[in-house]
Structure formats: structure tokens, C-alpha cells
Coordinates of C-alpha atoms and ligand atoms in Angstrom, one line a residue:
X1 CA -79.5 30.6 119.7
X2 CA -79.3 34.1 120.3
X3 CA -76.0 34.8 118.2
X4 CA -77.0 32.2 115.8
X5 CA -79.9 34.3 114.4
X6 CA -77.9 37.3 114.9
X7 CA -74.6 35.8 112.6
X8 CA -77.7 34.9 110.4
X9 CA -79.4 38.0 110.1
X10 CA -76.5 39.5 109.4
X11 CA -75.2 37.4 107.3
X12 CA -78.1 38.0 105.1
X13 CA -77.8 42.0 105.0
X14 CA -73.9 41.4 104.2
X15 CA -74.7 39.2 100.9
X16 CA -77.8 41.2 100.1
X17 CA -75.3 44.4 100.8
X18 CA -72.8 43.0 98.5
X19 CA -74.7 42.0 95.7
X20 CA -76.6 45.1 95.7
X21 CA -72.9 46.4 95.1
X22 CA -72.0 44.7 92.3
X23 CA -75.3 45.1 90.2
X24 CA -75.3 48.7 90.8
X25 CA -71.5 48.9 89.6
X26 CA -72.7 46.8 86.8
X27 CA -74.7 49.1 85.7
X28 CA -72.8 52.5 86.5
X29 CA -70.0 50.6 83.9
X30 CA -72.8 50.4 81.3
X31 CA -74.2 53.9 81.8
X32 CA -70.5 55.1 81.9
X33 CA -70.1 53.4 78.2
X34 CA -73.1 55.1 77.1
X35 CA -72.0 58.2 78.2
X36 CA -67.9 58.0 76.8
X37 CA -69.8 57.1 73.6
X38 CA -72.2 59.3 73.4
X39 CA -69.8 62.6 74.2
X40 CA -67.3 60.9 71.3
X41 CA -69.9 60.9 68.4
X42 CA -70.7 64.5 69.3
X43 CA -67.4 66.1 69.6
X44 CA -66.6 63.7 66.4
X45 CA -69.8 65.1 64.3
X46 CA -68.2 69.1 65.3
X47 CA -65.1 68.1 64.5
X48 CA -66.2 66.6 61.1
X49 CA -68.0 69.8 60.4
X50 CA -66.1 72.1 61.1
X51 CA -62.8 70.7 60.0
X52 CA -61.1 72.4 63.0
X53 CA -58.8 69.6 64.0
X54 CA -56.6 72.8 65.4
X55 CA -59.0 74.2 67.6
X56 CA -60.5 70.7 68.3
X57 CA -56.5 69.7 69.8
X58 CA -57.0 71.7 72.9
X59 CA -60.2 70.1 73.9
X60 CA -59.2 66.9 73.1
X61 CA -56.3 67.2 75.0
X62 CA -58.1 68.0 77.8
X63 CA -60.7 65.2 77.8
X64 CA -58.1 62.4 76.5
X65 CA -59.9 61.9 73.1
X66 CA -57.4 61.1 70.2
X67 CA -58.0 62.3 66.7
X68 CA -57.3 60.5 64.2
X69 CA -57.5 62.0 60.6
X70 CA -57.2 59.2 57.6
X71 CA -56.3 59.6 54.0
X72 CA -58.6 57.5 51.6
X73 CA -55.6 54.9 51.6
X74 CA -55.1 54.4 54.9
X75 CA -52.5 56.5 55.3
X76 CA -52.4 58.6 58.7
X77 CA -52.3 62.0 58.1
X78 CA -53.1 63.4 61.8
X79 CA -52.7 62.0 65.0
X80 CA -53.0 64.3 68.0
X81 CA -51.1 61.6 70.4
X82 CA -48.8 59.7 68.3
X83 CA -46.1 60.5 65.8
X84 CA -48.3 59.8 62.3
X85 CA -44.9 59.4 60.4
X86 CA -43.9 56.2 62.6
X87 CA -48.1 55.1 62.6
X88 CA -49.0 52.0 60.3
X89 CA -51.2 51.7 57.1
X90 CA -54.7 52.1 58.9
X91 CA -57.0 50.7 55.8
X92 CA -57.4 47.5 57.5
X93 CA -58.8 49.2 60.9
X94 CA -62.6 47.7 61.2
X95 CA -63.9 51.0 61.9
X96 CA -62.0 52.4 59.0
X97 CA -63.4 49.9 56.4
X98 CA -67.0 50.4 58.3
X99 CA -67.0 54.1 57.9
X100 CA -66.0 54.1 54.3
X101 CA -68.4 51.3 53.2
X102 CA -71.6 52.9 55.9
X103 CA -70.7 56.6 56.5
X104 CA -69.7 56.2 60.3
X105 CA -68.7 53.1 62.5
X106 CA -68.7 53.0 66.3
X107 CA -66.5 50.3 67.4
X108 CA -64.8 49.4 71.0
X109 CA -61.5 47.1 70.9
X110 CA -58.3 47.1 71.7
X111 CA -56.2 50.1 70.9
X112 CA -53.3 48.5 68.3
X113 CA -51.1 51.6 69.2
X114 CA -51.0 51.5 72.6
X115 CA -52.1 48.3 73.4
X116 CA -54.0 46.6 76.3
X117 CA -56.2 49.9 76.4
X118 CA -60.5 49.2 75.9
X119 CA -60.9 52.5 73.4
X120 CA -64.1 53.2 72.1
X121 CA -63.6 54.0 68.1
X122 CA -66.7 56.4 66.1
X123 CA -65.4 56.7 62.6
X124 CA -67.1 59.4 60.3
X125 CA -66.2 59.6 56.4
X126 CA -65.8 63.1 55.2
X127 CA -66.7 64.2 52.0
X128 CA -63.4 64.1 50.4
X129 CA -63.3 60.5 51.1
X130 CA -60.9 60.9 53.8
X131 CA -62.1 59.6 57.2
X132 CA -62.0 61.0 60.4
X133 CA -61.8 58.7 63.9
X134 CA -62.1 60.0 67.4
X135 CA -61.8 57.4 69.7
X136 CA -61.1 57.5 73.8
X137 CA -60.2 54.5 76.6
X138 CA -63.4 53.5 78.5
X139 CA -61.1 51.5 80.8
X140 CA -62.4 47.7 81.9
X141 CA -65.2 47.0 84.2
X142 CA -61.9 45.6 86.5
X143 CA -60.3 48.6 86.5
X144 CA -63.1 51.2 87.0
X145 CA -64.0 48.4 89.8
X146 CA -60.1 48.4 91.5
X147 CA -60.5 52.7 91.1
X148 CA -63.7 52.9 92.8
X149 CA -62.9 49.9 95.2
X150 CA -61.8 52.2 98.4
X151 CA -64.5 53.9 98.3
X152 CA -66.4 50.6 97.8
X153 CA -65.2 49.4 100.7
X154 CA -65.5 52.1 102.6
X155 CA -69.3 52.6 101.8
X156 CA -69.6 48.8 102.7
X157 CA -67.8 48.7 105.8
X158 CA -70.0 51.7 106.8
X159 CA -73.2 49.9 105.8
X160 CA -71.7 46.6 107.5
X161 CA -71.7 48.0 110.8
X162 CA -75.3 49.8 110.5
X163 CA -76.3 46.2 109.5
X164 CA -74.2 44.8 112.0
X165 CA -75.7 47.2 115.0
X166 CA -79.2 46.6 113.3
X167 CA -79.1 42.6 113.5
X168 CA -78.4 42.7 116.8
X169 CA -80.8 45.4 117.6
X170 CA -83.6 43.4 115.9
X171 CA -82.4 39.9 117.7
X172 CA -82.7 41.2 120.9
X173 CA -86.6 42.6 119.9
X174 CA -87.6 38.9 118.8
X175 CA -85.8 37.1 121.9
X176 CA -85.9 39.4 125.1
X177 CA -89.7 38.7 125.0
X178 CA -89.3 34.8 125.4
X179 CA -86.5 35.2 127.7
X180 CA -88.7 36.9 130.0
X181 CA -91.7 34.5 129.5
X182 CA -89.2 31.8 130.3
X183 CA -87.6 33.3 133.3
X184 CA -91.1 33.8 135.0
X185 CA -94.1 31.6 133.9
X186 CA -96.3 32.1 136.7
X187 CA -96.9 36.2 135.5
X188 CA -96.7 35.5 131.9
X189 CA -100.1 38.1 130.8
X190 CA -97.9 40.8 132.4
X191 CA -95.1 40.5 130.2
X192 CA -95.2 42.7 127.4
X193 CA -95.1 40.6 123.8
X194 CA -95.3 41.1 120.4
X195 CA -98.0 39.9 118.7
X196 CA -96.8 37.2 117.2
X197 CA -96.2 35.9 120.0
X198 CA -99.4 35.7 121.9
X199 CA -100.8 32.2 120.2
X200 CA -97.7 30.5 122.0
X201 CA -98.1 32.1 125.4
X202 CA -101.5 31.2 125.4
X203 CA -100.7 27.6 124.7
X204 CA -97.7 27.9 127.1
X205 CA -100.6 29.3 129.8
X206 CA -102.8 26.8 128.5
X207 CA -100.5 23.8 129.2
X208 CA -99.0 25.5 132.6
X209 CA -103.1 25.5 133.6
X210 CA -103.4 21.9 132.9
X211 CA -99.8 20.8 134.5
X212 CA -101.5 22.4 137.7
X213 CA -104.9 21.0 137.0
X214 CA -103.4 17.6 136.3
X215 CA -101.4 17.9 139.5
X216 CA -104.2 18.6 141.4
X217 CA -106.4 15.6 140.2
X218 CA -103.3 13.2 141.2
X219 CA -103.4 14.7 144.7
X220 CA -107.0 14.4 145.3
X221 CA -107.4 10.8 143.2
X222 CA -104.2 9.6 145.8
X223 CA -106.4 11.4 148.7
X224 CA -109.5 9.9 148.2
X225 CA -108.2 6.5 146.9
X226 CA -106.3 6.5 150.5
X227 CA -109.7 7.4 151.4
X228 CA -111.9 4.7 149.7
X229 CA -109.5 1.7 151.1
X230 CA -108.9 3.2 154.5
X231 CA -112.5 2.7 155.1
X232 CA -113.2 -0.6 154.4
X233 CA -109.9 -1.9 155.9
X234 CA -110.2 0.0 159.1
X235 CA -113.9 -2.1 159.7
X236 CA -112.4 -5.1 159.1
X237 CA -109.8 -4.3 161.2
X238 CA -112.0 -4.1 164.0
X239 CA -114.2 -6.4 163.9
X240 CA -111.6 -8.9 163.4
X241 CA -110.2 -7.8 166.1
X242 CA -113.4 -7.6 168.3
X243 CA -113.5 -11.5 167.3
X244 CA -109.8 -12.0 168.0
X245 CA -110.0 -11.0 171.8
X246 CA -112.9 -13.0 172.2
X247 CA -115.0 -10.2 173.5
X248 CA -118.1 -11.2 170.7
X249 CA -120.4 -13.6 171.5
X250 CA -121.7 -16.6 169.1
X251 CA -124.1 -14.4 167.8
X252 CA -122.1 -11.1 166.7
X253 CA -118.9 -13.5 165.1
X254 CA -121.8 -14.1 162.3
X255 CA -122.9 -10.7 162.3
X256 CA -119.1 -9.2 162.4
X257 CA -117.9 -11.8 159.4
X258 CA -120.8 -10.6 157.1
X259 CA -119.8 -6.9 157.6
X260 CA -115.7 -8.1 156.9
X261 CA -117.3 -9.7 153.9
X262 CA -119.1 -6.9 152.9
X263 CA -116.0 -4.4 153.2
X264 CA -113.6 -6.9 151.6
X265 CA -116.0 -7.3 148.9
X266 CA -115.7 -3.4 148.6
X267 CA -111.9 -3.1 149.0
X268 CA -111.6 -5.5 145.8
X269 CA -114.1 -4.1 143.5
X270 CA -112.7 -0.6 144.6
X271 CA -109.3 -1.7 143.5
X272 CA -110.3 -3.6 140.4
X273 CA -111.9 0.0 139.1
X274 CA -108.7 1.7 140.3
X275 CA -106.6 -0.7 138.4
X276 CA -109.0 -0.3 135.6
X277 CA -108.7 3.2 135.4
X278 CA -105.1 3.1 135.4
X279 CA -105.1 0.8 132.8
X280 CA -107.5 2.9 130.5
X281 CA -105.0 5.6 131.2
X282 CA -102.0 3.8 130.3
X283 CA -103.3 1.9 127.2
X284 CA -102.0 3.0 123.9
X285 CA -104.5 2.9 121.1
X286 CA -107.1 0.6 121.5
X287 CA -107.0 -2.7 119.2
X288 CA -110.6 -1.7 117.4
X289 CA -112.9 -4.3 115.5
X290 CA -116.3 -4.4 114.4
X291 CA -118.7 -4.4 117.3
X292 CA -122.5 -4.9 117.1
X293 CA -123.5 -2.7 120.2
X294 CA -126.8 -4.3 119.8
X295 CA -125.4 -7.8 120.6
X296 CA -123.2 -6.4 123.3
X297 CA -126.1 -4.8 124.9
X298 CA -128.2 -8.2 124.8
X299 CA -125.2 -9.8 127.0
X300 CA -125.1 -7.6 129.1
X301 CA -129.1 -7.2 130.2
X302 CA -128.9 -10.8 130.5
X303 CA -125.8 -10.8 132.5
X304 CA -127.9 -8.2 134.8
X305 CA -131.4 -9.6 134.8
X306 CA -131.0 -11.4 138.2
X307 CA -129.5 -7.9 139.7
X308 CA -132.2 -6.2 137.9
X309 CA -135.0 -8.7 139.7
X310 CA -133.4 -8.1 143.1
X311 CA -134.1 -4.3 142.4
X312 CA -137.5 -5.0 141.1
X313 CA -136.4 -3.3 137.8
X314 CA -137.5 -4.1 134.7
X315 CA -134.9 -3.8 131.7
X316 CA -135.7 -3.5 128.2
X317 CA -134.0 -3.5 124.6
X318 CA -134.8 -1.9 122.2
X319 CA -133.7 -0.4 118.2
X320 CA -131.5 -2.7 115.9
X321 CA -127.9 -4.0 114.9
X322 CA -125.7 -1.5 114.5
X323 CA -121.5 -1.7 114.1
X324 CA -119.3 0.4 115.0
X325 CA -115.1 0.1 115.8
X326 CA -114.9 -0.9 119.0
X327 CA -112.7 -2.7 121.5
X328 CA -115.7 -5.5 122.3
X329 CA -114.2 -5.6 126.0
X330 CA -114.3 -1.6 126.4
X331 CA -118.4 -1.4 124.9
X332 CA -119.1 -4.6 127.3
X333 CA -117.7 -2.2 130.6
X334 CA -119.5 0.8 129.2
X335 CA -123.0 -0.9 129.1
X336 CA -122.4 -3.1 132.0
X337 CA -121.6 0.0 133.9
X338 CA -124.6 2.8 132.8
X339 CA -127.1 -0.2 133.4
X340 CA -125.9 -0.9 136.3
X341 CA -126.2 2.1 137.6
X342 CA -129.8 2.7 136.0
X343 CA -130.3 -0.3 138.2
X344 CA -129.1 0.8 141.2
X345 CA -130.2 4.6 141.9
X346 CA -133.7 2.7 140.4
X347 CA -136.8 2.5 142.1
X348 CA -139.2 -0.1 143.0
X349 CA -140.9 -1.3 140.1
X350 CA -138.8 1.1 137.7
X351 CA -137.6 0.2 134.1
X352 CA -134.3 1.1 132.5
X353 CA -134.3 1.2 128.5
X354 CA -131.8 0.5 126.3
X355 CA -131.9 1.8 123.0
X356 CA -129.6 1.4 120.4
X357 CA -130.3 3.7 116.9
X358 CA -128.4 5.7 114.2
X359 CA -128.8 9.0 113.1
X360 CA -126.9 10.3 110.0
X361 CA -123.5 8.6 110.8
X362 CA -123.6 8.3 113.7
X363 CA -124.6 5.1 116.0
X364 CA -126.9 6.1 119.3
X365 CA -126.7 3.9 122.9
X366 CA -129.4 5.1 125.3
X367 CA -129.3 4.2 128.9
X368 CA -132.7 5.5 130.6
X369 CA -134.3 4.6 133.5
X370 CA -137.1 6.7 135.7
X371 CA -135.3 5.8 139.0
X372 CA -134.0 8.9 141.1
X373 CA -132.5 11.1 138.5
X374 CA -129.8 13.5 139.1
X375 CA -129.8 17.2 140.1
X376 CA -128.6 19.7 137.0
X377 CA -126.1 21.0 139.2
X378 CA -124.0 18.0 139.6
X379 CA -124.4 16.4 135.8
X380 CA -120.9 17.2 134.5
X381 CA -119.1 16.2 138.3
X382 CA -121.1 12.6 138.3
X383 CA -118.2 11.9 135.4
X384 CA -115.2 12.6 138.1
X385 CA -113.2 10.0 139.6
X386 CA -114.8 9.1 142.9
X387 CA -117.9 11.7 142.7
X388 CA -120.9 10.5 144.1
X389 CA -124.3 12.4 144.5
X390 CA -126.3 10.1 146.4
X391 CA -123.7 8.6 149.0
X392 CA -125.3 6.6 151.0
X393 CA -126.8 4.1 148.6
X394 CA -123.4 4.2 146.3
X395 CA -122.0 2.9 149.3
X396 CA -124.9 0.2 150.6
X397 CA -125.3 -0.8 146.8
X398 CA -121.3 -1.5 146.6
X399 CA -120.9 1.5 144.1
X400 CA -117.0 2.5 144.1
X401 CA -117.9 6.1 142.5
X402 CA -115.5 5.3 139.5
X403 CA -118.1 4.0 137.1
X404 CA -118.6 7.2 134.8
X405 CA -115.3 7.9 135.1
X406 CA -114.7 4.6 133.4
X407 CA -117.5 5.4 131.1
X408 CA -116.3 8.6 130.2
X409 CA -112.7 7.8 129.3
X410 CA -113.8 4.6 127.3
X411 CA -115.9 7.4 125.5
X412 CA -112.7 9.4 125.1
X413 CA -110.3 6.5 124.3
X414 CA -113.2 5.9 121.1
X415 CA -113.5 9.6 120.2
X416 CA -117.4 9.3 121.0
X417 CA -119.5 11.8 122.6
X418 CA -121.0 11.8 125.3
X419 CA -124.4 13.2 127.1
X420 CA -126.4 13.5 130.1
X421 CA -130.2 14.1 130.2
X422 CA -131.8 14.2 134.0
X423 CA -133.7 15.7 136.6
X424 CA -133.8 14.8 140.2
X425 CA -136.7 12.0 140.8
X426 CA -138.0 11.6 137.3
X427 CA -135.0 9.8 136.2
X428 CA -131.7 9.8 133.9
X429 CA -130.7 9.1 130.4
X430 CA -127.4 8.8 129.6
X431 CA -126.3 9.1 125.4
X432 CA -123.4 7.6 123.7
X433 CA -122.3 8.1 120.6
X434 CA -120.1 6.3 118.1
X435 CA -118.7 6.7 114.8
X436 CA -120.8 4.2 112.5
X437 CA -118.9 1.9 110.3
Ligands
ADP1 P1 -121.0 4.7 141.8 O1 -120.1 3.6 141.8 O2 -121.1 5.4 143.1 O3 -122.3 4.4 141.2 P2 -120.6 6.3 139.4 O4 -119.3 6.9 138.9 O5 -121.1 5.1 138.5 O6 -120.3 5.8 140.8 O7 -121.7 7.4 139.4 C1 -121.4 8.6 140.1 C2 -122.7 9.1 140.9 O8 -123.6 9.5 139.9 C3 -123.3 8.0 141.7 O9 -122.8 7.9 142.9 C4 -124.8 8.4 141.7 O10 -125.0 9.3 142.7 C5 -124.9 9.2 140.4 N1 -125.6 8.3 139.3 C6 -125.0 7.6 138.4 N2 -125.9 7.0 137.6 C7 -127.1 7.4 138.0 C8 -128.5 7.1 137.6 N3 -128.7 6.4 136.5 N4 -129.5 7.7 138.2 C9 -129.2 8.5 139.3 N5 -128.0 8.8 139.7 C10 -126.9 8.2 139.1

């Protein structure tokens, strides 16, 4: 990459070099005209003036301008570099037949005399008819270019190599920064960047965070999901074993295949959540329809009633249809599993309230129950995998501590937001919200 924006760079000064060249002789060559042109008519109008075509020789022959002086027929009666005896009839000479008819005529062609030459031609007719041209080469753009063209090169060779040294001065500026950053992520705010260049380290910092972070939350979801089933397995372990040896009586083999009931009852629903959560994780985008959350909510209170009754908790619906798109399975897990727990961390003779509204666009599902609440402190860790605030009845009320994780990514998976309203012993309410259709 490295000599690929160098060969680029310069690259780009070597045709911006070049053309800069040309245009510049371009112009020079038309300047240089000018110039040839404008010198010629103003030795031409002295010379016409004074009639000196003597004195005029010497200068003339010094700056290479021919004088031609022409009879009214043509006829060439002086020519300061050729032989006027052996020179043709000149009446049919453009700038001869210009002059005579306009008073002057500036003219470049083709010398006829000595051919192949660009001459310049300003014609003036003098009073006694006769006409008077003084005329000089202004060379072709290709040869004033193949004249100058050592020193050309010379000046381009020069500015070459400054551009050369320059490109790769300026490609090691833009690159030595990301080579460092690359060599040594973990000190990346001590390197020393351009400015440009700060969006991507933060996002490179950004992402290294949450590489780490993400690393970490495997470790500890691996340690406590070693945790979680070791538990359970390791009672019915023992009591099976207890009842293997033979060493329980009548009387504890009840008592012992309740509590291997009770942990394998745990050990499954623990490893349906895990496998649920691994499944939310894994799932692509979500095959959405139109949900009423209002209908989804009646199944569900219904579907907890009896679990509700148990608790002696008292659940209530209330606010109206409302759609949203939803995976019907994912809302049926999210309500099943806030009512749940309203139920469960309830208190005798508590209610828990569902409540579905909109406001604005957006469609509302409150979960709220007056059971034990939950401190301030722990509100945004209750939504971790495995985090549980009051352990003991989690556990006795066969809670696996993955509920609001569940929660939270169906959330997530629906772009909804999510919110937690509670204090400890005056109850919870937990807020969904949903895009409405
Ligand atoms: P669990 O399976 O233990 O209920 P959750 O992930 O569903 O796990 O909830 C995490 C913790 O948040 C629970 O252990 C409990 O302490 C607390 N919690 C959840 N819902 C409520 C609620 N409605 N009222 C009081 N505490 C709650």
C-alpha cells in the first residue's frame, strides 16, 4: 500500500508537472509572436520614414530582419539577403497586394525564398506607391520546443526529483501513524496522530473495548452457566446416591425424590433459557407480522392466572388493541416473562397491572405490580445474564436469573426501548415500547 500511494502521488505531480510545462511554453510561443511582431512593425514604420534602407542594413543584419523594398509592379528593387536580380515578380505576394489596397499588411507564412521558414511579413506602402516589407522567421512552436527542450528537461528532471523526495516524504506522514497504531493497540492514546485520524482510533479503541468486554461476558456467562447446572446436578447426585446405598429410610426416599424433582425441574428450565438465549443471539432478523399486544397479553394473564392464585396475586388488564410488527412468539416470552416475575417477587394479596396504550407513535406495555420492588442501585444489572437481586426466592420460586435478559434482547432484536421504574418494597414497573404500525 505504502508504494502504491507513493507511485500515485507522484504520479500526479509528474503529469500535473508536465502539463504545467506545456501550457506555459504555449504561451511563451504566443508572447514570443507578439513580441517578433511587434519589434518588426516598429523598425518597419522607421524604416519607412526615414527611407534609410542603408543605415537600416546594419541593424537588420544584426537582428536577422530582411528588407524588402518593392516597385509598384512587383518588381524587387532591394533585398538585404537575397540577390534582387535572380528574385521573382512579387505582385502576387498577399502582403504585397494587402499593403497596396489597405496601407500596411501583417502577414505570417511560409517564406517562398527560402522555404520551410514561419516568417512574419508587415508590409507598409510608401508614398510613391512603392512598398516596403520587413519580415523575420518566428520559427515553429516545434522548434522553439526542440531548442528549449534541454533545458526543459533539465528543469523537469529537477522538479521530478523534488516531487519524487516530496511523495515519499508526505507518504510516510499519512502511514507511519497507522503503522504504529497497528503494531501496538493496547497504547493506542499515546501514539501521536493527525487529526484526521482520531475518529478511527476511537472506533478502533471503541471496538478493542468491546472485544474485551465481549470476552469477558463469555467467561463469566460459561462460569456461571457451569455454575447454575453444577448446583442442581450435584443434589441430585447425592441424594440419589443417599437412596442408592440404602442408607434412607421409607420416609426420606419420598423426601429425597421431591428435592431430585425439584433440581431436575431447575436443570431443564435453566437450560431451556440458556438455549433460548443462544437462540435469540443467533437468529438473523426476526420474521415480523402484525401483533395485537393487547391479545397477546390476554393469553398470557390467562395462561398465568392459576400461578397468579397460588401467589395470591391479583392480575389485571387494562388499555386497548394496539399493533405493532412483531414476532407473535418473541411478544408471548416477553409478557410471559415480566408477569411472571411481577408474580413472583409479589406479595400476598398484591396485584400486577398490565397496561397496554399508545402515545404519539409509539405503542406502551406496562408491567406493574406493588410486590417487593427493586433497589435503584441494581436497576440497569437486573437486565444481565444470570443477575439476581433477591436470591433466595429466585431460586425457591424456580427463577433461572435469565428472564430480563431474555426480555431485554427481544427488546433489542425489535428495536424497542426499554425502562425500569422501582423502589425497594413499594413495587416495580417495567415499560416497553414498540414502533406502532
Ligand atoms: P429470575 O429468573 O431470577 O427471576 P430475572 O432475570 O427475571 O431472573 O430477574 C432478575 C432479578 O431481578 C430477579 O432475580 C429479581 O431479584 C429481580 N426482579 C425481576 N423482576 C422483579 C419484580 N417485578 N419485582 C422485584 N424484583 C424483580
Amino acid at each position: 500500500m505504502e508504494n502504491k500511494i507513493h507511485k500515485r502521488l507522484f504520479l500526479i505531480a509528474a503529469i500535473s508537472i508536465i502539463t504545467t510545462l506545456c501550457l506555459v511554453m504555449g504561451v511563451f510561443y504566443k508572447r514570443f509572436q507578439e513580441q517578433v511582431s511587434y519589434d518588426l512593425r516598429t523598425f518597419g514604420n522607421v524604416v519607412a520614414q526615414t527611407q534609410g534602407w542603408e543605415k537600416a542594413d546594419s541593424i537588420a543584419a544584426k537582428e536577422n530582419i530582411r528588407i524588402t523594398l518593392i516597385d509598384t509592379d512587383g518588381s524587387v528593387l532591394i533585398d538585404n539577403q537575397a540577390d534582387e536580380a535572380l528574385m521573382e515578380n512579387h505582385r502576387n505576394r498577399p502582403e504585397f497586394i494587402e499593403a497596396k489596397e489597405n496601407g500596411t499588411s501583417q502577414i505570417t507564412r511560409q517564406s517562398s525564398t527560402f522555404s520551410n521558414v514561419s516568417t512574419y511579413y508587415y508590409a507598409i506602402l510608401l508614398e510613391d506607391g512603392k512598398v516596403l516589407r520587413v519580415s523575420r522567421e518566428v520559427g515553429s512552436i516545434t522548434s522553439i520546443f526542440f531548442d528549449t527542450l534541454p533545458l526543459v528537461i533539465g528543469m523537469s528532471l529537477v522538479i521530478l526529483l523534488i516531487a519524487l523526495i516530496l511523495s515519499r516524504l508526505l507518504t510516510r506522514t499519512i502511514l507511519e501513524p497507522i503503522k504504529e497504531i497497528a503494531s501496538d493497540i493496547d497504547h493506542i492514546d499515546e501514539k501521536k496522530v493527525y487529526k484526521e485520524l482520531i475518529p478511527v482510533v476511537h472506533m478502533i479503541q471503541q471496538q478493542h473495548e468491546n472485544i474485551l468486554k465481549q470476552s469477558k461476558m463469555r467467561q463469566d456467562f460459561t462460569a456461571n452457566v457451569t455454575h447454575e447446572l453444577k448446583t442442581p446436578l450435584t443434589s441430585i447426585s447425592g441424594y440419589s446416591e443417599l437412596i442408592e446405598t440404602g442408607m434412607a429410610s421409607d420416609q426420606d426416599i419420598q423426601h429425597f425424590a421431591h428435592e431430585i424433582h425439584k433440581s431436575s425441574d431447575r436443570l431443564l428450565t435453566t437450560i431451556n433459557d440458556i438455549i433460548r438465549l443462544s437462540e435469540l443471539d443467533s437468529e438473523g432478523a426476526e420474521v415480523m407480522e402484525k401483533v395485537d399486544l393487547y391479545e397477546v397479553a390476554m393469553d398470557c394473564i390467562e395462561s398465568l392466572k392459576v400461578h397468579a392464585k397460588k401467589y395470591k396475586v391479583t392480575l389485571f388488564l387494562e388499555g386497548q388493541s394496539e399493533m405493532i410488527n412483531a414476532s407473535p412468539e418473541r411478544m408471548v416470552e416477553l409478557i410471559y416473562n415480566l408477569v411472571d416475575n411481577a408474580i413472583r417477587y409479589n406479595k400476598p394479596d398484591g396485584y400486577v397491572k398490565v397496561r397496554i396504550t399508545h402515545q404519539d407513535q409509539k405503542v406502551i406495555l406496562s408491567v406493574k405490580d406493588n410486590g417487593i420492588g427493586i433497589p435503584k442501585r441494581y436497576h440497569e444489572r437486573v437486565f444481565e445474564r444470570f443477575y439476581r437481586v433477591d436470591k433466595s426466592r429466585s431460586k425457591a420460586t424456580g427463577g433461572t436469573g435469565l428472564g430480563l435478559a431474555i426480555v431485554k434482547h427481544i427488546v433489542l432484536n425489535h428495536h424497542g426501548e426499554l425502562s425500569i421504574d422501582s423502589e425497594e418494597g413499594k413495587g416495580c414497573e417495567i415499560k416497553v415500547s414498540f414502533q406502532k404500525v
